[in-house]
Coordinates of C-alpha atoms in Angstrom, one line a residue:
M295 CA -26.2 6.9 49.7
L296 CA -22.8 7.1 51.3
Q297 CA -20.4 9.4 49.8
R298 CA -18.2 8.0 47.2
Y299 CA -14.4 8.8 46.7
A300 CA -11.8 7.3 44.5
V301 CA -7.9 7.0 44.5
I302 CA -6.6 6.5 41.0
L303 CA -3.0 5.0 41.2
A304 CA -1.0 6.7 38.5
A305 CA 2.5 7.1 40.0
G306 CA 4.2 4.1 38.0
Q307 CA 6.8 5.1 35.7
G308 CA 6.0 2.0 33.4
S309 CA 9.6 0.8 32.7
R310 CA 8.4 -2.2 30.7
M311 CA 6.7 0.3 28.2
K312 CA 10.3 1.5 27.3
S313 CA 8.8 4.8 26.4
K314 CA 9.3 8.5 27.1
L315 CA 5.6 8.9 27.4
Y316 CA 4.4 8.4 31.2
K317 CA 2.7 5.1 31.3
V318 CA -1.0 6.0 32.1
L319 CA -0.9 8.7 29.1
H320 CA -0.5 5.9 26.5
P321 CA -3.6 6.2 24.6
V322 CA -6.2 3.5 24.1
A323 CA -8.7 4.0 21.3
G324 CA -7.5 7.8 21.1
K325 CA -7.8 8.4 24.9
P326 CA -5.0 8.2 27.6
M327 CA -5.6 5.2 29.7
V328 CA -6.0 7.4 32.9
G329 CA -8.8 9.3 30.8
H330 CA -10.8 6.0 30.4
V331 CA -10.5 5.2 34.2
V332 CA -11.4 8.9 35.3
S333 CA -14.4 8.8 33.0
Q334 CA -15.7 5.8 34.4
V335 CA -15.1 6.9 38.0
E336 CA -17.1 10.0 37.2
A337 CA -19.8 8.3 35.8
V338 CA -20.5 6.3 39.1
G339 CA -20.8 9.6 40.9
A340 CA -17.3 9.7 42.9
D341 CA -17.7 13.0 45.0
K342 CA -13.9 13.4 45.2
I343 CA -11.2 11.9 42.9
V344 CA -7.5 11.9 44.0
T345 CA -5.0 10.7 41.5
I346 CA -1.6 9.5 42.8
V347 CA 1.1 10.6 40.6
G348 CA 5.0 10.4 40.6
V349 CA 7.7 12.8 40.3
G350 CA 7.8 14.3 36.9
A351 CA 4.2 13.4 36.2
E352 CA 3.0 17.0 35.5
K353 CA 1.7 16.0 32.1
V354 CA -0.9 13.7 33.9
K355 CA -2.0 16.8 35.9
D356 CA -2.0 18.7 32.6
Y357 CA -4.1 16.3 31.0
L358 CA -6.6 15.7 33.9
G359 CA -6.7 19.4 35.0
T360 CA -9.5 20.0 37.7
R361 CA -11.3 16.7 37.1
S362 CA -8.9 15.3 39.9
E363 CA -7.1 16.4 43.0
Y364 CA -3.5 15.0 43.3
A365 CA -1.0 13.6 45.7
V366 CA 2.5 13.0 44.9
Q367 CA 4.3 9.3 45.6
F368 CA 7.9 10.5 45.5
E369 CA 9.4 6.8 46.0
Q370 CA 7.9 3.9 44.3
L371 CA 7.3 1.5 47.5
G372 CA 4.3 -0.1 46.6
T373 CA 0.4 0.2 46.1
G374 CA -0.1 0.5 49.9
H375 CA 2.5 3.4 50.0
A376 CA 0.8 4.9 46.9
V377 CA -2.6 4.9 48.6
I378 CA -1.4 6.7 51.9
Q379 CA -0.2 9.6 50.0
A380 CA -4.0 10.5 49.6
E381 CA -4.5 10.6 53.4
E382 CA -4.4 14.3 53.8
L383 CA -7.1 14.8 51.2
L384 CA -9.5 12.1 52.4
K385 CA -8.5 11.0 56.3
D386 CA -11.6 12.9 57.8
K387 CA -14.1 11.9 55.3
E388 CA -16.8 9.3 56.0
G389 CA -18.1 6.9 53.2
T390 CA -16.6 4.5 50.6
T391 CA -13.4 4.8 48.7
L392 CA -12.6 3.1 45.5
V393 CA -8.9 2.3 44.9
I394 CA -8.3 1.6 41.1
C395 CA -5.3 1.7 38.8
G396 CA -4.7 4.3 36.2
D397 CA -3.4 1.5 33.8
T398 CA -6.9 -0.5 33.5
P399 CA -8.7 1.4 30.8
L400 CA -11.3 -1.5 30.3
L401 CA -13.0 -1.2 33.4
T402 CA -16.6 0.0 33.1
A403 CA -18.7 2.2 35.0
E404 CA -21.4 -0.7 35.3
T405 CA -18.8 -2.9 36.8
L406 CA -17.7 -0.3 39.3
S407 CA -21.3 0.5 40.2
H408 CA -22.0 -3.1 40.9
L409 CA -18.8 -3.2 43.1
F410 CA -20.1 -0.2 45.1
D411 CA -23.5 -1.8 45.4
N412 CA -22.2 -5.0 46.6
H413 CA -19.8 -3.5 49.2
Q414 CA -22.9 -1.7 50.7
E415 CA -25.2 -4.6 50.5
Q416 CA -22.7 -6.8 52.3
G417 CA -22.1 -4.4 55.0
A418 CA -18.4 -4.9 54.1
K419 CA -15.5 -2.7 55.2
A420 CA -13.5 -3.9 52.2
T421 CA -14.6 -5.4 49.1
I422 CA -12.1 -6.8 46.2
L423 CA -13.1 -6.7 42.7
T424 CA -12.1 -10.2 41.4
A425 CA -12.2 -12.0 38.1
H426 CA -11.8 -15.6 36.7
A427 CA -8.8 -16.1 34.7
E428 CA -7.7 -18.9 32.4
N429 CA -4.0 -17.9 32.9
P430 CA -3.9 -16.2 36.0
T431 CA 0.1 -15.8 35.7
G432 CA 1.2 -12.3 37.2
Y433 CA -2.0 -11.6 39.0
G434 CA -2.5 -11.8 43.0
R435 CA -4.6 -14.7 44.0
V436 CA -7.8 -14.4 45.9
I437 CA -7.8 -17.1 48.7
R438 CA -11.0 -18.3 50.1
N439 CA -11.9 -20.7 53.0
E440 CA -14.1 -23.9 52.7
L441 CA -17.3 -21.4 53.3
G442 CA -16.4 -19.3 50.3
N443 CA -15.1 -16.3 52.5
V444 CA -12.0 -14.3 51.5
E445 CA -9.1 -15.3 53.7
K446 CA -6.4 -13.1 52.0
I447 CA -5.1 -12.0 48.8
V448 CA -1.2 -13.3 48.1
E449 CA 0.9 -11.9 45.2
Q450 CA 2.3 -14.1 42.8
K451 CA 5.7 -13.5 43.9
D452 CA 4.9 -14.8 47.6
A453 CA 2.2 -17.5 46.6
S454 CA 2.9 -21.2 47.3
S455 CA 2.7 -23.7 44.7
E456 CA -0.8 -24.5 45.9
E457 CA -2.1 -20.9 45.9
L458 CA -0.5 -20.4 42.3
Q459 CA -3.2 -22.9 40.9
V460 CA -6.2 -20.6 42.1
Q461 CA -7.7 -18.9 39.1
E462 CA -9.6 -16.3 40.9
I463 CA -7.5 -13.1 40.6
N464 CA -7.3 -9.8 42.4
T465 CA -7.9 -7.1 39.8
G466 CA -6.2 -4.4 41.9
T467 CA -9.5 -2.7 42.3
Y468 CA -11.3 -2.2 45.7
C469 CA -13.7 -0.6 47.9
F470 CA -12.9 0.2 51.6
D471 CA -14.5 2.2 54.4
N472 CA -12.5 5.3 53.9
Q473 CA -11.4 6.0 57.6
L474 CA -10.7 2.4 58.2
L475 CA -8.6 2.1 55.0
F476 CA -6.1 4.7 56.2
E477 CA -5.9 3.5 59.7
A478 CA -5.0 -0.1 58.2
L479 CA -2.4 1.3 56.0
K480 CA -0.4 2.6 59.0
Q481 CA -0.3 -1.1 60.0
V482 CA 1.1 -2.5 56.7
G483 CA 4.6 -3.7 56.9
N484 CA 7.0 -4.6 53.9
D485 CA 8.3 -8.0 55.0
N486 CA 7.9 -9.7 51.6
V487 CA 10.1 -10.5 48.3
Q488 CA 10.0 -7.0 47.2
G489 CA 10.3 -5.1 50.4
E490 CA 7.2 -2.9 49.3
Y491 CA 4.1 -2.0 51.3
Y492 CA 1.0 -3.9 49.6
L493 CA -2.3 -2.7 49.5
P494 CA -4.0 -6.1 49.5
D495 CA -2.5 -6.5 53.1
V496 CA -5.2 -4.1 54.3
I497 CA -7.5 -7.0 53.6
E498 CA -5.7 -9.4 56.1
I499 CA -5.5 -6.5 58.8
L500 CA -9.2 -6.0 58.4
K501 CA -10.1 -9.5 58.7
K502 CA -8.0 -10.0 62.0
Q503 CA -10.1 -7.2 63.5
E504 CA -13.2 -9.3 62.6
Y505 CA -14.6 -6.7 59.9
V506 CA -16.5 -7.8 56.9
V507 CA -14.5 -8.6 53.8
S508 CA -16.3 -9.2 50.7
A509 CA -15.3 -9.9 47.2
Y510 CA -17.2 -9.2 43.9
K511 CA -16.5 -11.3 40.8
M512 CA -17.0 -9.3 37.6
D513 CA -18.6 -10.9 34.5
Y514 CA -16.2 -10.2 32.0
E515 CA -12.5 -11.1 32.6
E516 CA -11.3 -8.9 29.8
E517 CA -12.1 -5.8 32.0
A518 CA -9.3 -6.8 34.5
L519 CA -6.7 -6.3 32.0
G520 CA -3.7 -4.0 33.4
V521 CA -1.4 -2.4 30.8
N522 CA 2.2 -2.8 31.7
D523 CA 3.8 -3.1 28.4
R524 CA 3.2 -2.7 24.4
I525 CA 1.9 -6.1 24.1
A526 CA -1.0 -5.5 26.8
L527 CA -1.5 -1.9 25.2
A528 CA -2.3 -3.3 21.9
E529 CA -4.7 -6.1 23.5
A530 CA -6.5 -3.4 25.2
A531 CA -6.8 -1.3 22.2
K532 CA -8.2 -4.2 20.3
L533 CA -10.6 -5.0 23.1
M534 CA -11.6 -1.4 23.5
R535 CA -12.3 -1.1 19.7
R536 CA -14.2 -4.3 19.6
R537 CA -16.4 -2.8 22.4
I538 CA -16.8 0.5 20.7
N539 CA -17.6 -1.0 17.3
K540 CA -20.3 -3.2 19.0
K541 CA -21.9 -0.2 20.7
H542 CA -22.3 1.7 17.1
M543 CA -23.6 -1.3 15.5
Q544 CA -26.4 -1.8 18.6
N545 CA -27.2 1.9 17.6
G546 CA -27.9 1.2 14.0
V547 CA -24.5 1.6 12.3
T548 CA -23.4 -0.9 9.5
F549 CA -19.8 -2.0 9.6
V550 CA -18.7 -4.0 6.6
D551 CA -15.7 -5.4 8.5
P552 CA -15.4 -4.4 12.1
A553 CA -12.2 -6.1 12.8
T554 CA -10.5 -3.7 10.3
T555 CA -12.1 -0.6 11.4
Y556 CA -10.8 1.7 14.0
I557 CA -12.9 4.2 16.1
D558 CA -12.0 6.4 18.8
S559 CA -14.0 6.2 21.9
E560 CA -15.3 9.7 21.6
V561 CA -16.6 9.4 18.1
E562 CA -20.6 9.6 17.4
I563 CA -22.0 8.0 14.5
G564 CA -25.7 8.4 13.4
S565 CA -28.0 5.5 12.3
D566 CA -27.9 3.9 8.8
T567 CA -24.4 5.0 8.3
I568 CA -22.3 2.6 6.5
I569 CA -18.5 2.2 7.5
E570 CA -16.3 0.1 5.1
A571 CA -13.2 -1.8 5.8
G572 CA -10.1 0.0 6.8
V573 CA -11.8 3.3 8.0
I574 CA -10.1 5.2 10.9
L575 CA -12.2 7.6 12.9
K576 CA -10.2 9.9 15.4
G577 CA -10.7 12.2 18.1
K578 CA -14.0 14.0 18.6
T579 CA -15.3 13.1 15.1
V580 CA -19.2 13.4 14.7
I581 CA -20.8 11.7 11.7
G582 CA -24.5 12.1 10.8
E583 CA -27.0 9.6 9.6
D584 CA -27.3 7.8 6.3
C585 CA -23.5 8.4 5.3
L586 CA -21.2 6.3 3.4
I587 CA -17.6 6.3 4.8
G588 CA -15.7 4.4 2.1
S589 CA -12.8 2.2 2.7
N590 CA -9.4 3.3 3.8
S591 CA -10.7 6.8 4.7
E592 CA -9.4 8.8 7.8
I593 CA -11.6 11.3 9.6
S594 CA -9.8 13.3 12.5
N595 CA -12.1 15.8 14.8
S596 CA -14.4 16.6 12.2
E597 CA -18.1 17.2 11.8
I598 CA -19.7 15.2 9.0
G599 CA -23.3 15.9 8.0
N600 CA -26.2 13.5 6.9
Q601 CA -26.4 11.7 3.5
V602 CA -22.4 12.5 2.9
Q603 CA -20.2 10.2 1.0
V604 CA -16.5 10.1 1.8
K605 CA -14.5 7.7 -0.5
S606 CA -10.8 7.0 0.3
S607 CA -10.2 10.3 1.5
T608 CA -8.5 12.1 4.5
I609 CA -10.2 14.7 6.4
V610 CA -8.9 16.7 9.6
D611 CA -10.3 19.4 11.6
S612 CA -12.9 20.2 9.1
K613 CA -16.7 20.2 8.3
M614 CA -18.8 18.6 5.5
S615 CA -22.5 19.6 5.3
D616 CA -25.3 17.5 4.2
N617 CA -25.5 15.8 0.9
S618 CA -21.8 16.7 0.1
N619 CA -19.5 14.1 -1.0
I620 CA -15.5 13.8 -1.4
G621 CA -13.0 11.6 -3.0
P622 CA -11.6 9.2 -4.0
Y623 CA -8.0 10.3 -2.7
S624 CA -8.7 13.8 -1.7
H625 CA -7.6 15.9 1.4
L626 CA -9.5 18.3 3.6
R627 CA -7.0 20.0 5.6
P628 CA -7.7 21.9 8.9
N629 CA -10.3 24.6 8.8
S630 CA -12.1 23.6 5.7
T631 CA -15.9 23.9 5.7
I632 CA -17.9 22.3 2.7
G633 CA -21.4 23.4 2.2
N634 CA -24.6 21.4 1.3
S635 CA -24.4 19.3 -1.8
V636 CA -20.8 20.3 -2.7
H637 CA -18.9 17.8 -4.9
I638 CA -15.2 17.3 -4.2
G639 CA -13.8 14.9 -6.7
N640 CA -10.4 13.0 -6.7
F641 CA -7.0 14.3 -5.9
V642 CA -8.4 17.6 -4.7
E643 CA -6.6 19.2 -1.5
I644 CA -8.5 22.0 0.4
K645 CA -7.1 24.0 3.4
N646 CA -8.6 26.7 5.5
A647 CA -11.2 27.3 3.0
I648 CA -15.2 27.8 2.9
I649 CA -17.0 26.3 -0.1
A650 CA -20.7 27.0 -0.3
K651 CA -23.7 25.0 -1.5
D652 CA -23.8 23.2 -4.9
T653 CA -20.2 24.1 -5.9
K654 CA -18.2 21.5 -7.8
V655 CA -14.6 20.9 -7.5
G656 CA -13.9 17.9 -9.8
H657 CA -10.4 16.9 -9.7
L658 CA -6.7 17.6 -9.4
T659 CA -6.9 20.9 -7.8
Y660 CA -5.6 22.9 -4.7
I661 CA -7.8 25.3 -3.0
G662 CA -6.1 27.1 0.1
D663 CA -7.2 30.3 2.2
A664 CA -10.1 31.0 0.1
D665 CA -14.0 31.8 0.3
L666 CA -16.1 30.4 -2.5
G667 CA -19.6 31.1 -3.2
E668 CA -22.5 28.9 -4.5
N669 CA -23.0 27.0 -7.7
I670 CA -19.1 27.5 -8.7
N671 CA -17.5 25.2 -11.1
V672 CA -13.8 24.7 -10.6
G673 CA -12.0 23.2 -13.5
C674 CA -9.4 20.4 -13.5
G675 CA -5.9 21.5 -12.5
T676 CA -6.7 24.9 -10.9
V677 CA -4.6 26.2 -8.2
F678 CA -5.4 28.8 -5.7
V679 CA -1.7 30.5 -5.4
N680 CA -1.9 31.4 -1.8
Y681 CA 1.7 31.9 -0.8
D682 CA 4.2 34.3 -1.6
G683 CA 7.2 32.8 0.3
K684 CA 6.5 34.7 3.5
H685 CA 2.7 35.2 3.9
K686 CA -0.5 33.5 3.0
H687 CA -3.2 35.5 1.2
R688 CA -6.8 34.9 0.5
T689 CA -9.1 34.5 -2.5
T690 CA -12.6 35.4 -2.6
I691 CA -14.9 34.0 -5.4
G692 CA -18.6 35.0 -5.7
D693 CA -21.6 33.0 -6.7
N694 CA -22.1 31.3 -10.3
V695 CA -18.5 31.6 -11.3
F696 CA -17.1 29.1 -14.1
I697 CA -13.3 28.6 -13.6
G698 CA -11.7 26.9 -16.6
C699 CA -9.2 24.1 -16.3
N700 CA -5.5 24.8 -15.6
A701 CA -6.2 28.2 -14.1
N702 CA -3.9 30.0 -11.5
L703 CA -5.5 32.3 -9.0
V704 CA -2.7 34.5 -7.4
A705 CA -3.9 35.6 -4.2
P706 CA -4.8 38.2 -2.7
V707 CA -7.5 38.4 -5.5
K708 CA -11.2 39.0 -5.8
I709 CA -13.5 37.5 -8.4
E710 CA -17.1 38.5 -8.5
T711 CA -20.4 37.0 -9.4
N712 CA -21.3 35.5 -12.7
V713 CA -17.6 35.6 -14.0
Y714 CA -15.9 33.2 -16.6
I715 CA -12.2 32.3 -16.1
A716 CA -10.8 31.1 -19.3
A717 CA -9.0 27.9 -19.2
G718 CA -5.1 28.2 -18.6
S719 CA -5.3 31.8 -17.3
T720 CA -3.1 33.1 -14.5
I721 CA -5.4 35.7 -12.6
T722 CA -3.5 38.3 -10.7
K723 CA -6.1 41.1 -10.7
D724 CA -9.5 41.3 -9.4
V725 CA -12.5 40.4 -11.8
S726 CA -15.6 42.4 -11.6
A727 CA -19.1 40.8 -12.1
E728 CA -20.6 39.4 -15.4
S729 CA -16.8 39.4 -16.9
L730 CA -14.8 37.0 -18.8
A731 CA -11.2 36.9 -17.6
I732 CA -8.3 35.8 -19.9
A733 CA -4.8 35.9 -18.9
R734 CA -2.8 33.8 -21.3
A735 CA -0.5 34.4 -24.1
R736 CA -2.1 34.4 -27.7
Q737 CA -1.3 31.1 -29.6
E738 CA 1.1 31.3 -32.5
N739 CA 2.0 28.3 -35.0
K740 CA 5.1 28.2 -36.7
P741 CA 4.7 26.3 -40.0
N742 CA 7.5 23.9 -41.1
Y743 CA 9.3 24.1 -37.9
F744 CA 9.9 20.2 -37.8
D745 CA 12.2 20.6 -40.7
K746 CA 14.4 22.9 -39.1
L747 CA 15.0 20.4 -36.2
P748 CA 18.1 17.9 -36.4
H749 CA 16.7 14.4 -36.7

């Protein structure tokens, strides 16, 4: 197989986005657009990837890192001018070069693979990826002759009224013979409405030199969507999420309402898990098998085991082990680890804490900076008092501890195994094993007090 290279066009500022964020870094389903493109290019086995970036695009380099090499387009003078910036990195190489835009996040590795294969099978020196568009406005048109062979590509601004009726569009993605690409780019002029150097002009140059120029029409028009404004960004996100949800359903996940379920591209979900309406799963979240993720739950960069129930709760950078459950209306903040068969009830907040198996935290409780053992009961209204105004302190609780309602555990404090904490106590000292800790004022009743009050 011929060597494969890729040039990703990512130098455009994206003025129509009206954003401080570089255009190709706008996320679609939790991943920057250029990240989607690079992932698909990697999947077709590109031997070298060169990303064309503009001045001030260091954040693109920071994001992609060593996954790509880079060339800078200092002036925005068109797509042909952008590609020629990669000449120093690719000019001596033999093989096929894919040119693809960094704002086309919906293109798939399957389509790109078909494009490469078609290019090789046809013995072409240039192959255009095309699509049929019901509304081709804004796209370059692919003009064919009476035999169906590609004659040229004409940009919207330069097309005649007859050419504007053509519905086969240029997606802006191509395969080229690498060395011929850079030879032809040196012959491209800028005699057009925009005064720019158009990459599609390479097609006409190669045809005049009697090289074979081919076109591969993709199966799904939606893949061709280029994102130039927030409207297209929202459309791309909708289409991507539909694709993501379909993949999970095909893998055995049940969606109660896929249209209102938002799942990022790198989320993993086990079979026989049920996802209810309004669920948002972000980042690199992994969810096991036989789980129930209840309506309006949001889970980010977290690991959820098997047979876990999450009811209308928020989980961030945390872990829930097998057979545990949480909610409704509870919150796992970062670095929380919930053990097997742990029950986290309603209106509970947990942060930077480890809770071992079979422990129950029923409701209306805050646990921060703590290590809890097994088989603990945490009563309603318990607060782990972890902050002294300057520093956070940690609480440690052993196995088989019963914490009564409305207790305050003032860190740093250690409570050993088999301890009872009386309801309403404020614990400021360590408690030894097998003890009952009571830290509250003795009750005193004042008879006839009502008569002393004005009324």
